[in-house]
């Protein structure tokens, strides 16, 4: 009886321990999901649920995102060739198209020919995947079983990380450990592996790769069969995190100088400049309204990056966006040397490839015409001017023998030809072709420096492309009948706010001690009679401190909670 009682008591004790472990495992999973799972961001994924019959255990897939410790990490990828290949074979061309490397990651070959090298920079390293299995004896006795997978870590580094996880379990034995593991991997992994500003990735030999492919992780986490996919994944994840970081932080618009959250900004992908939605909408609407879509570039004066179409579409209405597309297409076609417009139906026509023929066939009205004079094609004969055509019409046409319908048609043709002569004469005398975009530019008055709607400048006299007024110091006259002189900067009237400040200083010179200059736009500002060191610039509306002369970003109170005093 005593032996049976002892056996029954032992079995009951084991059941109680298993029940206690099972409840603690359930509570730990609930806590982990509440900490790490939010919306679409699911870092804790339960693959299998444990059951009380002990035949099935908890299996978790944990996505761990290491936090950055530097603004930039240089990633260098080393691709060794087969070590058994001789020097002659190593020097031969190698087809690496199967690697599928991103276009912006160049691949270079080492001097020995035995390695290929490529490098790129990231701030955020792509996630690690931790597969955890809870044994029935966890957490009272045994540690969870784990398997770690990371495309940018070597087997040696993964083994080193595994030893640290085992050490953490030993230090906090019989306690839930998963949060401690994840927290250490997020905050201490990069520094523990001494990845400060350089990470070297060298793919393992085929034997180790096959070993990974048979791992239990293969079915639940992405495995990268080639290094090109690893690089693409790392760059894609890094860009996603940078976008999230940008949207969650505050930035200053370079047009209105107002601070807003990142999700209220557009970023120019070809340049580092950022502008708020309101300013970009006004900027795009202005150019579309004026028809200067070719000048729709980065609003920064020193940048010429093109505003991408997705920004234009986001800020414009449907009608304005269609106008933008039409204008852009028209100006692009106008800039092409082999496109002309049919003189009859005004349809776009592509001229024949043989330029010496000057021939174009309209596919809409089937009119064949000369691309030089816009009249019917006259093979082998010189073009006739409109004046010559008018004279020929008057000389050879027997007006008296025409019936009323024919006479009316003749008179209408003569009227149109006469109007065409006058219009061409007016255009010839009043306009010049822009040497940049070939658009007609009319000079109404002023100087000989002309600025086309495309934003480029040229000289009215010599028709050469110019950048500034220095061209008129070398021969061409800036104004008709005036010798070339060095340009004089125009005298501008100071803004009203500056005049008011100057008037106050003249009346009360003692206020000169309250005079300061905005650190953003350099305009003069005056400290008020309330002795408040918080100054809001009248020009750019930015906030700055009168005491330290620095720009204030964020909370005003937080700035004056430091060394600076708000009222002195």
CSV table of C-alpha atoms in Angstrom, one decimal, residues 100 106 206 208 305 495 513 544:
chain,number,residue,atom,x,y,z
A,100,UNK,CA,19.7,38.8,-59.2
A,106,UNK,CA,27.5,47.2,-58.1
A,206,UNK,CA,27.1,24.4,-50.1
A,208,UNK,CA,26.2,24.3,-44.7
A,305,UNK,CA,15.2,66.9,-59.6
A,495,UNK,CA,9.8,95.0,-45.8
A,513,UNK,CA,20.2,95.7,-27.0
A,544,UNK,CA,14.1,80.9,-31.8
